[in-house]
GROMACS .gro file of C-alpha atoms in nm:
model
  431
    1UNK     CA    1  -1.145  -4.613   0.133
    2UNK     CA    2  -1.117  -4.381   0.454
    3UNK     CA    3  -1.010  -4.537   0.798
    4UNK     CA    4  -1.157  -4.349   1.115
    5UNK     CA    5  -0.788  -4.227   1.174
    6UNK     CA    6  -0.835  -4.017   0.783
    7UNK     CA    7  -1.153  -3.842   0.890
    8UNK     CA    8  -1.037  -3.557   1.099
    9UNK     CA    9  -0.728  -3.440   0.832
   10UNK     CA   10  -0.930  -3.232   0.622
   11UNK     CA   11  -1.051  -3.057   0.954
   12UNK     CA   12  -0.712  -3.010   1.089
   13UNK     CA   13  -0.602  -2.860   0.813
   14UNK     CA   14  -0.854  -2.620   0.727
   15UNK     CA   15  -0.784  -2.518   1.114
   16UNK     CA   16  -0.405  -2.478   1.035
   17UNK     CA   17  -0.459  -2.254   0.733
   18UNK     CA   18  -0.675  -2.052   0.912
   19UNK     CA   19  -0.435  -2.023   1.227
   20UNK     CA   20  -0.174  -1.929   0.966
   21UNK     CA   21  -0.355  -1.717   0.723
   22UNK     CA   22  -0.422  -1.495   1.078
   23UNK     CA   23  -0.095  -1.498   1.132
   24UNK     CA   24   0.015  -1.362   0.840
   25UNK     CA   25  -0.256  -1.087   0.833
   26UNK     CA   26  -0.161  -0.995   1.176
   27UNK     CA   27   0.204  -0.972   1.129
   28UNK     CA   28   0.090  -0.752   0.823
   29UNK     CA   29  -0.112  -0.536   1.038
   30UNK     CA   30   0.202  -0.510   1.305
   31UNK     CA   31   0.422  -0.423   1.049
   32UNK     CA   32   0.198  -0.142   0.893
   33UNK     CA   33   0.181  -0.015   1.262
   34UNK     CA   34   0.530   0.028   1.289
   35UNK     CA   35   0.562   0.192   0.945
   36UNK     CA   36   0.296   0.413   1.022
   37UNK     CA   37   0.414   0.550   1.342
   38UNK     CA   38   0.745   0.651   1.203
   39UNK     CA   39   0.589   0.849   0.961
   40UNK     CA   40   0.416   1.020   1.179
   41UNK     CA   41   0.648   1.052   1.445
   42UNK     CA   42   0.882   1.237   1.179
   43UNK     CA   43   0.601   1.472   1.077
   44UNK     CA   44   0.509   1.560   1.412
   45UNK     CA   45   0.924   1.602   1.528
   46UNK     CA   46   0.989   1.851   1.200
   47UNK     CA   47   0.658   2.008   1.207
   48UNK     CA   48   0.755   2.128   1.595
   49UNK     CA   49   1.161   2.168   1.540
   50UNK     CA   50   1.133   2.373   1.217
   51UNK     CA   51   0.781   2.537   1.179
   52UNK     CA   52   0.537   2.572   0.949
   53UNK     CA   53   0.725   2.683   0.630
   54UNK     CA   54   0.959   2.446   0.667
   55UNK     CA   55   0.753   2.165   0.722
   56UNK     CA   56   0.602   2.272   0.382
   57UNK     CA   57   0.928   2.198   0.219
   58UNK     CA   58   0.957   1.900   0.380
   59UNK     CA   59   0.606   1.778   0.337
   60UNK     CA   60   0.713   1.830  -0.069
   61UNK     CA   61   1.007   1.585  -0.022
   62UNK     CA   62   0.773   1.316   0.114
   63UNK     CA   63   0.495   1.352  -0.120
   64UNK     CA   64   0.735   1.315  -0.439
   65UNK     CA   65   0.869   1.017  -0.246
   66UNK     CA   66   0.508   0.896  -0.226
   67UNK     CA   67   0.511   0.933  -0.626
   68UNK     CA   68   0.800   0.740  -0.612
   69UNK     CA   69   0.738   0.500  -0.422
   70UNK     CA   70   0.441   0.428  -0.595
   71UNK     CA   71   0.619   0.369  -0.940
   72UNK     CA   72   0.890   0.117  -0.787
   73UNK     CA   73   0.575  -0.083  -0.644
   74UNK     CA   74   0.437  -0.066  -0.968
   75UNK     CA   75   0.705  -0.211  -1.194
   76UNK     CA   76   0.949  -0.425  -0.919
   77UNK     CA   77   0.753  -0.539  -0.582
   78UNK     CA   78   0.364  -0.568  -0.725
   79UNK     CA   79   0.464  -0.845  -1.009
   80UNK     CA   80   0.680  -1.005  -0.747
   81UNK     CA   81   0.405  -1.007  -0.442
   82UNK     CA   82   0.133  -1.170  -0.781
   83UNK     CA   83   0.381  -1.443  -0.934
   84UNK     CA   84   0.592  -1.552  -0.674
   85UNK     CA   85   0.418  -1.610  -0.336
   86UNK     CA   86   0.392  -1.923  -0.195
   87UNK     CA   87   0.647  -2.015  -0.446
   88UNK     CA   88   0.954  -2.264  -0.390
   89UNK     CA   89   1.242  -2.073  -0.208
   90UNK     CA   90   1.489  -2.115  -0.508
   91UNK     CA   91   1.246  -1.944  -0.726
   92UNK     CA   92   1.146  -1.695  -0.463
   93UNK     CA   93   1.500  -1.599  -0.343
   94UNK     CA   94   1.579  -1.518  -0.752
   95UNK     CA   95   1.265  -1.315  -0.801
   96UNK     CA   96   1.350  -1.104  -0.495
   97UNK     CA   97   1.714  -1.051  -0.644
   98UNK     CA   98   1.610  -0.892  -0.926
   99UNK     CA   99   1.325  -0.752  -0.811
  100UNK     CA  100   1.530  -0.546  -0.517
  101UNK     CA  101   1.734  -0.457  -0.805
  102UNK     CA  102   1.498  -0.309  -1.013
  103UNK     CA  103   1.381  -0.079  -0.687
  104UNK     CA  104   1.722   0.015  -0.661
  105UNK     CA  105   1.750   0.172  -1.052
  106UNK     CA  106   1.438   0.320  -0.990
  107UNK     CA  107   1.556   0.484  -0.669
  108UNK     CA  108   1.888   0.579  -0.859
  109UNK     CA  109   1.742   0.681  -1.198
  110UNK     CA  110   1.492   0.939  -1.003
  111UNK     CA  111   1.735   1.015  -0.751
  112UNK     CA  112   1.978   1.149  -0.963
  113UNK     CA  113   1.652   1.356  -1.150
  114UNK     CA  114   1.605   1.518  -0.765
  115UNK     CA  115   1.931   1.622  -0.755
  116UNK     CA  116   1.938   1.788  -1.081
  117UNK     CA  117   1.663   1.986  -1.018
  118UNK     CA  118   1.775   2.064  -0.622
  119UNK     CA  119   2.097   2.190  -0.794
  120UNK     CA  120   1.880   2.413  -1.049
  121UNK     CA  121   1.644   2.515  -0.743
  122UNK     CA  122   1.879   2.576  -0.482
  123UNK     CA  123   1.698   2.763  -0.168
  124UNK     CA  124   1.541   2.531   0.123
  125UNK     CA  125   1.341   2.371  -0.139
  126UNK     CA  126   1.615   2.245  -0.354
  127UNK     CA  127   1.851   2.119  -0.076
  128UNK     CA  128   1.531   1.905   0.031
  129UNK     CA  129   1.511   1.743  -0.301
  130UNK     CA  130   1.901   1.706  -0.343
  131UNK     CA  131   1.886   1.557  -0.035
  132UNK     CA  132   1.599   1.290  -0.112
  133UNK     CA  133   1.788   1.225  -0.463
  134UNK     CA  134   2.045   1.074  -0.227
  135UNK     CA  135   1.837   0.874   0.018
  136UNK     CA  136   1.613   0.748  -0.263
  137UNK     CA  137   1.767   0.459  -0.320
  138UNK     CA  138   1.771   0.330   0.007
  139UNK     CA  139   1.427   0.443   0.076
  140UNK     CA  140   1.301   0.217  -0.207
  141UNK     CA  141   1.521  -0.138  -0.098
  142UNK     CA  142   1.411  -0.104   0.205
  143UNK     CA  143   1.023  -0.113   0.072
  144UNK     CA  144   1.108  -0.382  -0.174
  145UNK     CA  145   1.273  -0.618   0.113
  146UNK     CA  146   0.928  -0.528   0.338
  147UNK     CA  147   0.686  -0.677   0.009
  148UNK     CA  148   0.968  -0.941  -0.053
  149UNK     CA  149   0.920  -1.098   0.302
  150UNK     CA  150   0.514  -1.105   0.284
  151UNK     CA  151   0.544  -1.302  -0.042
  152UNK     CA  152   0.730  -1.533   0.140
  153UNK     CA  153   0.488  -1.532   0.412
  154UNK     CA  154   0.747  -1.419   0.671
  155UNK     CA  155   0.570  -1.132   0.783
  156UNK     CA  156   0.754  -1.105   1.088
  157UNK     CA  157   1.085  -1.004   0.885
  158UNK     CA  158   0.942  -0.717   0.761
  159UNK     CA  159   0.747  -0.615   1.111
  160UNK     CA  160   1.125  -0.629   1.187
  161UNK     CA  161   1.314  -0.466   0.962
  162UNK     CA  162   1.011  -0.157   0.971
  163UNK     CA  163   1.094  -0.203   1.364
  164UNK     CA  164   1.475  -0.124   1.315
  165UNK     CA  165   1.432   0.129   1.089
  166UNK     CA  166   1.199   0.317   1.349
  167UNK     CA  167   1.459   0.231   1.617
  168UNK     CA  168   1.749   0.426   1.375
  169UNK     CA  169   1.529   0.696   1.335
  170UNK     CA  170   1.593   0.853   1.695
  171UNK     CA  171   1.941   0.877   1.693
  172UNK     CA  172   1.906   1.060   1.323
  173UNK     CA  173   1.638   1.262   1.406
  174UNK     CA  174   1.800   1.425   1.711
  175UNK     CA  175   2.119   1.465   1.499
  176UNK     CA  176   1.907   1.637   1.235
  177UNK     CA  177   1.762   1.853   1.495
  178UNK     CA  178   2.104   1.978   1.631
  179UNK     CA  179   2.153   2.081   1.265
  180UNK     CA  180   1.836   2.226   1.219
  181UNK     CA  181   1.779   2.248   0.823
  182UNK     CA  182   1.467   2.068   0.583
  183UNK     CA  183   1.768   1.896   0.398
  184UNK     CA  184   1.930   1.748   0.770
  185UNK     CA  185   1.583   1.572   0.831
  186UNK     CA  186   1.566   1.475   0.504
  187UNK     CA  187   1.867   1.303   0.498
  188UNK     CA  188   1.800   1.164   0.835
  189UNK     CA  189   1.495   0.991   0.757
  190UNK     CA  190   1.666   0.821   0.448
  191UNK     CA  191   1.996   0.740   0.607
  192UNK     CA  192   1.766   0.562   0.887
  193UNK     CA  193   1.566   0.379   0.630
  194UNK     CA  194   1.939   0.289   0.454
  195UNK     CA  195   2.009   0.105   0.813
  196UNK     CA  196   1.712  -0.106   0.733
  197UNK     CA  197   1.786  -0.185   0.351
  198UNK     CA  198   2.117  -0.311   0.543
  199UNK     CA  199   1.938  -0.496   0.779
  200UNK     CA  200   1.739  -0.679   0.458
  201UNK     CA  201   2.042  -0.791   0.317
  202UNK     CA  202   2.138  -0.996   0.644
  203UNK     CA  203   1.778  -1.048   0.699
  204UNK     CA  204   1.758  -1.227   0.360
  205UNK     CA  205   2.055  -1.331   0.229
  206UNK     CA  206   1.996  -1.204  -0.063
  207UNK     CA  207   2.209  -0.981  -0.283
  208UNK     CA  208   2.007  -0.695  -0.500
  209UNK     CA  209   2.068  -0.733  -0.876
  210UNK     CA  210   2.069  -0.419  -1.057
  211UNK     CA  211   2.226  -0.586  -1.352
  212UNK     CA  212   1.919  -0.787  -1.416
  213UNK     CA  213   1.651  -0.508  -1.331
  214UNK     CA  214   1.661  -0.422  -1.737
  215UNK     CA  215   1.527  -0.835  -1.764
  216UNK     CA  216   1.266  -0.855  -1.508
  217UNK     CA  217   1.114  -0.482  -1.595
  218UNK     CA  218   1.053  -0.657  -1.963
  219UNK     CA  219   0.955  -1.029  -1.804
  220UNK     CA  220   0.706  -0.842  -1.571
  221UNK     CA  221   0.622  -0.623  -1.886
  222UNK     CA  222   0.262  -0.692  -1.837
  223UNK     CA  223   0.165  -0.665  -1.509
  224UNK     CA  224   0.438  -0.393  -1.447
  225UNK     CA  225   0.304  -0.157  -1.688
  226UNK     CA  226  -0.018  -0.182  -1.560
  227UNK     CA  227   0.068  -0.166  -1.215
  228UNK     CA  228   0.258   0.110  -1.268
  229UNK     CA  229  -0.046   0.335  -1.405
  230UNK     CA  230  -0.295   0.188  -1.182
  231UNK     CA  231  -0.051   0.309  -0.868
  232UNK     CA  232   0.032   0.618  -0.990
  233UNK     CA  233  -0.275   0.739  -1.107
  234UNK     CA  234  -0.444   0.639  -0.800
  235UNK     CA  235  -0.176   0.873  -0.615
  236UNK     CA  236  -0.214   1.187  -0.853
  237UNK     CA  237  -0.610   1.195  -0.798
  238UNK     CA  238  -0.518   1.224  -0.445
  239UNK     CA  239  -0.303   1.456  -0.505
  240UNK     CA  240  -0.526   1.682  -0.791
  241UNK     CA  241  -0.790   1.706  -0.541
  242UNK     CA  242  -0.614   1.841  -0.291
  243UNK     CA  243  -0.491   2.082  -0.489
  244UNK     CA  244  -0.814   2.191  -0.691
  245UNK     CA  245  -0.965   2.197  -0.330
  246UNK     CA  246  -0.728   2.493  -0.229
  247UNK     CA  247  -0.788   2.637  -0.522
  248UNK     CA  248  -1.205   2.630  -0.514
  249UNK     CA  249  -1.268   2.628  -0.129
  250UNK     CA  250  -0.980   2.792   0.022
  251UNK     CA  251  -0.658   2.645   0.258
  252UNK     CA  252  -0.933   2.628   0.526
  253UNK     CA  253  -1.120   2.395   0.346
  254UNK     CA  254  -0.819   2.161   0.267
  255UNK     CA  255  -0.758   2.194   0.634
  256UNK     CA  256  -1.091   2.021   0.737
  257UNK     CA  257  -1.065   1.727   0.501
  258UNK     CA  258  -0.733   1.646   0.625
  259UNK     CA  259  -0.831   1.701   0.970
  260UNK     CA  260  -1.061   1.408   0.880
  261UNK     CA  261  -0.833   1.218   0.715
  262UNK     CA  262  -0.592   1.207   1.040
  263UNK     CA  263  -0.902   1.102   1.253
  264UNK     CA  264  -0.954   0.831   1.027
  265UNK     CA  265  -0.593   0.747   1.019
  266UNK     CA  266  -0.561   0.457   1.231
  267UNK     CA  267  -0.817   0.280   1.027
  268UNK     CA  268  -0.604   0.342   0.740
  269UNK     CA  269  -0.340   0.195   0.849
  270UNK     CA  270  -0.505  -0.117   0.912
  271UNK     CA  271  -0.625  -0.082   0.538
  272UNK     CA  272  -0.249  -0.012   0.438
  273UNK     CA  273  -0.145  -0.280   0.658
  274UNK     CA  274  -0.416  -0.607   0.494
  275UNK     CA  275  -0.300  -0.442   0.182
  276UNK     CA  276   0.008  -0.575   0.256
  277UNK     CA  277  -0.065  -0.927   0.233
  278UNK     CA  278  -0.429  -0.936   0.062
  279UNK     CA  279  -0.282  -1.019  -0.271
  280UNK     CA  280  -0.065  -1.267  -0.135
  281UNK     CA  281  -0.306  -1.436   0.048
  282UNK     CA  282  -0.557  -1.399  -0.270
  283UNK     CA  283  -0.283  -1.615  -0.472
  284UNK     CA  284  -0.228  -1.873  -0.242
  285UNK     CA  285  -0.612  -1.909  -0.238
  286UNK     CA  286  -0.579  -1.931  -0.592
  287UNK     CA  287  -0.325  -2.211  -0.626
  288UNK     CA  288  -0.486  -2.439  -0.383
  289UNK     CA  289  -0.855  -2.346  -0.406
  290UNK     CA  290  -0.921  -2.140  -0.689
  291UNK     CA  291  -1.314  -2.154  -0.603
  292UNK     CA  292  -1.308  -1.977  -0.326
  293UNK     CA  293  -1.103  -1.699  -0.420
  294UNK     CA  294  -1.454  -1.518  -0.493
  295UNK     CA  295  -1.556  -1.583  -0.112
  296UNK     CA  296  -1.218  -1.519  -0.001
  297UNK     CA  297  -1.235  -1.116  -0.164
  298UNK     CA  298  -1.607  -1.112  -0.069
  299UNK     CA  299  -1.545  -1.153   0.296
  300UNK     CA  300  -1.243  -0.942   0.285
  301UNK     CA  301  -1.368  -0.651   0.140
  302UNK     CA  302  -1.717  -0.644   0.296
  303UNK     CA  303  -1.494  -0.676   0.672
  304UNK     CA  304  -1.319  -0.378   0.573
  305UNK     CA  305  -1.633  -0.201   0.498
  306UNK     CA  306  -1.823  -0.254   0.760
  307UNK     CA  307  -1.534  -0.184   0.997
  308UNK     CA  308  -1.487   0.150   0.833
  309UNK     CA  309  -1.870   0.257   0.911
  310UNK     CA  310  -1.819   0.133   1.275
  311UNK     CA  311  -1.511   0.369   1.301
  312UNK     CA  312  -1.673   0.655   1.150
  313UNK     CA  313  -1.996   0.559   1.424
  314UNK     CA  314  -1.724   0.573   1.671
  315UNK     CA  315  -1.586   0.891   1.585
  316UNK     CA  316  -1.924   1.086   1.490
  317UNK     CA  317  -1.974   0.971   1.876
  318UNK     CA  318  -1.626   1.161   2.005
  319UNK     CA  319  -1.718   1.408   2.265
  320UNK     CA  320  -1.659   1.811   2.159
  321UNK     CA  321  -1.386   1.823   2.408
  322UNK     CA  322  -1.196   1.569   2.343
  323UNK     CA  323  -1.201   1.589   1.998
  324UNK     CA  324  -1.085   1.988   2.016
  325UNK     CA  325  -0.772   1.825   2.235
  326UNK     CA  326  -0.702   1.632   1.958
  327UNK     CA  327  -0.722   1.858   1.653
  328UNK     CA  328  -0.739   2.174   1.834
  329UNK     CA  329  -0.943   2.461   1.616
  330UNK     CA  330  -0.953   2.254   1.274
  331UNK     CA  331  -1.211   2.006   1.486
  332UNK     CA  332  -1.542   2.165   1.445
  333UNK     CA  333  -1.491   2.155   1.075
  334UNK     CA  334  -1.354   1.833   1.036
  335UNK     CA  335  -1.603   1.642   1.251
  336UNK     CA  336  -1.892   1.781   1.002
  337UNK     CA  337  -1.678   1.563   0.707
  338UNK     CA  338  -1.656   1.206   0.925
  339UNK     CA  339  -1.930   1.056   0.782
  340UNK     CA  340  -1.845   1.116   0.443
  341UNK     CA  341  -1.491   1.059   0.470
  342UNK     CA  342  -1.574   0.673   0.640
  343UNK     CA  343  -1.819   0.574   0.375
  344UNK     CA  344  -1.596   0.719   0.168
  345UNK     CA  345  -1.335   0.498   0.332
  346UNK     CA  346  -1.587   0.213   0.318
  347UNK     CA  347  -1.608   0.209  -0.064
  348UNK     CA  348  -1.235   0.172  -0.075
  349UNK     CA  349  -1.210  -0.111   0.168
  350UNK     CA  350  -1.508  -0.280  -0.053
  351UNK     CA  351  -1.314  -0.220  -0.373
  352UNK     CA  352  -0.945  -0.361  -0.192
  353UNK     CA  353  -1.102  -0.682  -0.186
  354UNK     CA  354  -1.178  -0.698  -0.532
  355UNK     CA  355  -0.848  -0.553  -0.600
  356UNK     CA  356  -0.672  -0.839  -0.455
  357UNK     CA  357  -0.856  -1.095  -0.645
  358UNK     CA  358  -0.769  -0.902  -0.962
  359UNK     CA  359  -0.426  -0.921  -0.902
  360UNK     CA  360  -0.410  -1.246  -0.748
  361UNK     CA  361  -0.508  -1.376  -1.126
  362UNK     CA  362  -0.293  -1.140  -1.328
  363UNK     CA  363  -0.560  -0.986  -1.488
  364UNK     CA  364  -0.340  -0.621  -1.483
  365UNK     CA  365  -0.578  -0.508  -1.775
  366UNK     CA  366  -0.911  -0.533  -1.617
  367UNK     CA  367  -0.757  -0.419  -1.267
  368UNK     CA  368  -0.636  -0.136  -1.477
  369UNK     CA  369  -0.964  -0.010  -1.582
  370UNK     CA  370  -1.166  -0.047  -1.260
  371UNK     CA  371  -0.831   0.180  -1.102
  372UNK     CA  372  -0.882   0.415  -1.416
  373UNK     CA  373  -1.209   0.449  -1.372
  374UNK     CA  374  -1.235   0.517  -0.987
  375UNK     CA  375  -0.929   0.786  -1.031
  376UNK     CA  376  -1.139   0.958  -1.286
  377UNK     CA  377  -1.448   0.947  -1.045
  378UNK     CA  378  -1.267   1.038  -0.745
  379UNK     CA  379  -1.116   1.321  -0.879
  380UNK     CA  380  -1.406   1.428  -1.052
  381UNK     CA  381  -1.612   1.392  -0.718
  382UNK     CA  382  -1.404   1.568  -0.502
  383UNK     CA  383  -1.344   1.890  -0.697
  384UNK     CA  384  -1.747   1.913  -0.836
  385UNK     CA  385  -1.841   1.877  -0.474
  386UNK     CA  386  -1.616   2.151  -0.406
  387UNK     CA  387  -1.756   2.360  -0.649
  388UNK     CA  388  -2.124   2.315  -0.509
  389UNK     CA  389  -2.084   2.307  -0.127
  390UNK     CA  390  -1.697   2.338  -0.074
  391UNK     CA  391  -1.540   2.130   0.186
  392UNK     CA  392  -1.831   1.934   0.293
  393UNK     CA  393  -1.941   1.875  -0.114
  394UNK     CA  394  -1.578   1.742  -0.183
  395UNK     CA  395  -1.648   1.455   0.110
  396UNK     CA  396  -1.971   1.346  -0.005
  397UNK     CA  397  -1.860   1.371  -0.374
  398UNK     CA  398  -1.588   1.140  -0.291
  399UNK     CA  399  -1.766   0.905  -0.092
  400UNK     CA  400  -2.028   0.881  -0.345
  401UNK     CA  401  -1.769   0.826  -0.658
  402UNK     CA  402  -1.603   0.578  -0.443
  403UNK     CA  403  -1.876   0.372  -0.313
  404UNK     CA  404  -1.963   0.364  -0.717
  405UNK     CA  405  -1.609   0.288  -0.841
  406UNK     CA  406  -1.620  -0.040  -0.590
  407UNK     CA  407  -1.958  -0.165  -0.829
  408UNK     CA  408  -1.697  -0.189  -1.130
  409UNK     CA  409  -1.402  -0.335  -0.933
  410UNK     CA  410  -1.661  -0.624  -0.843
  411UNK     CA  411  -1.804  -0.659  -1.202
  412UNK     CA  412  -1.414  -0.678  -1.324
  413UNK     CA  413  -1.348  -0.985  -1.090
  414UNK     CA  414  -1.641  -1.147  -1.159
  415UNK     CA  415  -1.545  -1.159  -1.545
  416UNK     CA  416  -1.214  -1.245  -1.488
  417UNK     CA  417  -1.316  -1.526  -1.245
  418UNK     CA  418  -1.523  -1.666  -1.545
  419UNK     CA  419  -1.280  -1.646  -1.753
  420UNK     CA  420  -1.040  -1.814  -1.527
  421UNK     CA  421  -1.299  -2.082  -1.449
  422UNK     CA  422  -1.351  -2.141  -1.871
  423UNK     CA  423  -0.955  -2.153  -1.894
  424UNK     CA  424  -0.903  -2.419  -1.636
  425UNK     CA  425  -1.173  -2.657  -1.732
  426UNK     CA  426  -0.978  -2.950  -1.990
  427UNK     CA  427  -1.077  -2.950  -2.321
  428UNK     CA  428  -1.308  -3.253  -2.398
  429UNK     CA  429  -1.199  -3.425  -2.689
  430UNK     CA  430  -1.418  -3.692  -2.893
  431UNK     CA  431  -1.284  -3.929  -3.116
   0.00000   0.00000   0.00000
């Protein structure tokens, strides 16, 4: 029986989750700003202090560390961010050691590939990559300690440790700019993200284990594996695009869908910034209300949708003149691809939320296929609708595969919600 003082709990603490579930999203969404305007502060500083070329060379460096990047989340910080948030400290602060550990071979591992092939390079180009072999590995701790902290739900820490990284990054960029050389940024860039894999340590107290990286890469076996093609695969459609794009339509043409991309950029990085803490969220949903985990993605991804069409509205609105201040010639072009390129965003925010749900059960093998799948079609999109109607065919090819590819990502979490919903019901037994 209830007393009149019992009534209002249930209330209260549906109000307190909430409160701290915002929390947490906004701390993501701070921390994804900070990240996100050091990258582009460091474009922006090279592109002016060493040309066009140059910024080429350099722009190679960061996209293999995007490749990177992407396979370190893949087999250390995605397994950890699935199984252990919301877990008890202890367990957390073990996972995290080896899981910082494992981003830390993979960092050394490929970092010693870059500077094997800088060596066999040589030229601008291969000083850039021996340089990133030897920044790699604190490039990638740093990451780790970032998705470490948002498992923990201490969002905050990693808004902070992305804030002292930016902080380093003036003092090493000016340095790099007396020297003037691809490789002096390079290094600059990685020796300021190094200041904030330092700052992790203190931040957590926790010591990396490389030693144990070869045990959790097996443990995490089957998510890892998974995770690894899903992230990398979604990465080298990007990237094949892009490429086939130049190759169909023309520089120009690649010009005007990233001019588009960089309008739609601050909506990304509210995308990149949820996607920080989405799957987290998603599993603490599912430990201590596993029925609405549907509702939970549902709301999620149909929020980022409809806030991507009400940027692209916003944009398609931009007056001529301000929108040639702030792309200069490549804006006539790239305004004709907005539309396209947000309900091409639109699909993707619609397909995150299903994304997180997948993950937030472990089902690696049916997130797998729906990440397969929208590669293939995104790929396939973008360089037939460069073949028919170049630039402008590419974005609506895109947003079309995409806005598809988010029909399967749903249909794959509605299975695996089944099938979690027949695995947790108790066997009835009759004597």
């Amino acid at each position: 029986m209830t007393t009149e003082g019992e009534k209002p709990t249930e209330p209260a603490e549906r109000r307190t989750g909430r409160r701290a579930l915002v929390g947490r999203l906004s701390w993501g969404l701070a921390d994804q700003a900070a990240s996100s305007m050091s990258n582009f502060a460091v474009g922006i500083y090279v592109a002016r202090s060493l040309g066009v070329t140059a910024f080429g060379v350099f722009g190679l460096a960061f996209v293999t560390y995007g490749v990177v990047l992407n396979i370190s989340r893949g087999v250390a910080t995605d397994p950890l961010v699935v199984r252990f948030s919301g877990v008890p400290t202890a367990t957390w602060r073990t996972a995290v050691a080896r899981s910082s550990g494992a981003a830390l071979g993979v960092g050394a591992a490929v970092g010693a590939a870059c500077l094997l092939v800088g060596l066999a390079l040589g030229g601008s180009v291969g000083t850039a990559f021996t340089a990133l072999g030897v920044v790699l590995p604190g490039l990638l701790l740093q990451d780790s300690w970032r998705f470490a902290f948002f498992a923990a739900g201490a969002g905050k820490k990693a808004f902070l440790n992305d804030l002292v990284w930016g902080v380093a990054l003036v003092p090493a960029m000016v340095v790099a700019d007396h020297v003037g050389s691809v490789a002096a940024f390079v290094l600059a860039w990685g020796a300021s993200a190094a200041v904030a894999a330092a700052y992790g340590l203190l931040q957590s107290g926790i010591r990396p284990r490389p030693g144990r990286a070869r045990g959790w890469l097996r443990e995490q076996r089957d998510l890892g594996s998974r995770y690894l093609v899903e992230n990398v695969s979604l990465s080298g459609a990007g990237q094949l695009r892009a490429y086939g794009l130049g190759a169909i339509a023309g520089l120009g043409a690649v010009g005007a869908v990233r001019g588009a991309e960089l309008l739609l950029g601050p909506f990304l990085a509210l995308l990149m910034g949820l996607s920080l803490v989405t799957v987290a969220e998603a599993a603490r949903v599912l430990r201590q209300a596993p029925h609405r985990l549907g509702t939970f993605c549902l709301v999620l991804g149909g929020g980022q949708a409809a806030a991507a069409v009400l940027w692209g509205a916003a944009l398609h609105l931009v007056p001529e003149g301000l929108g040639e201040l702030l792309l200069g010639d490549v804006w006539p072009s790239a305004s004709e691809l907005i539309i396209p390129a947000a309900l091409g965003l639109a699909g993707a925010g619609l397909g995150t939320g299903a994304a997180a749900g997948l993950r937030a059960l472990g089902a690696a093998r049916r997130s797998l296929r729906a990440q397969l799948f929208a590669s293939v079609c995104y790929a396939a999109g973008g360089l037939g609708g460069a073949v028919a109607a170049g630039a402008a065919g590419s974005a609506w090819g895109v947003a079309a595969a995409t806005l598809g590819s988010s029909t399967v990502w749903w249909l794959q979490l509605r299975s695996a919600l089944r099938e979690h919903h027949r695995n947790s019901i108790p066997e009835v037994r009759t004597s």
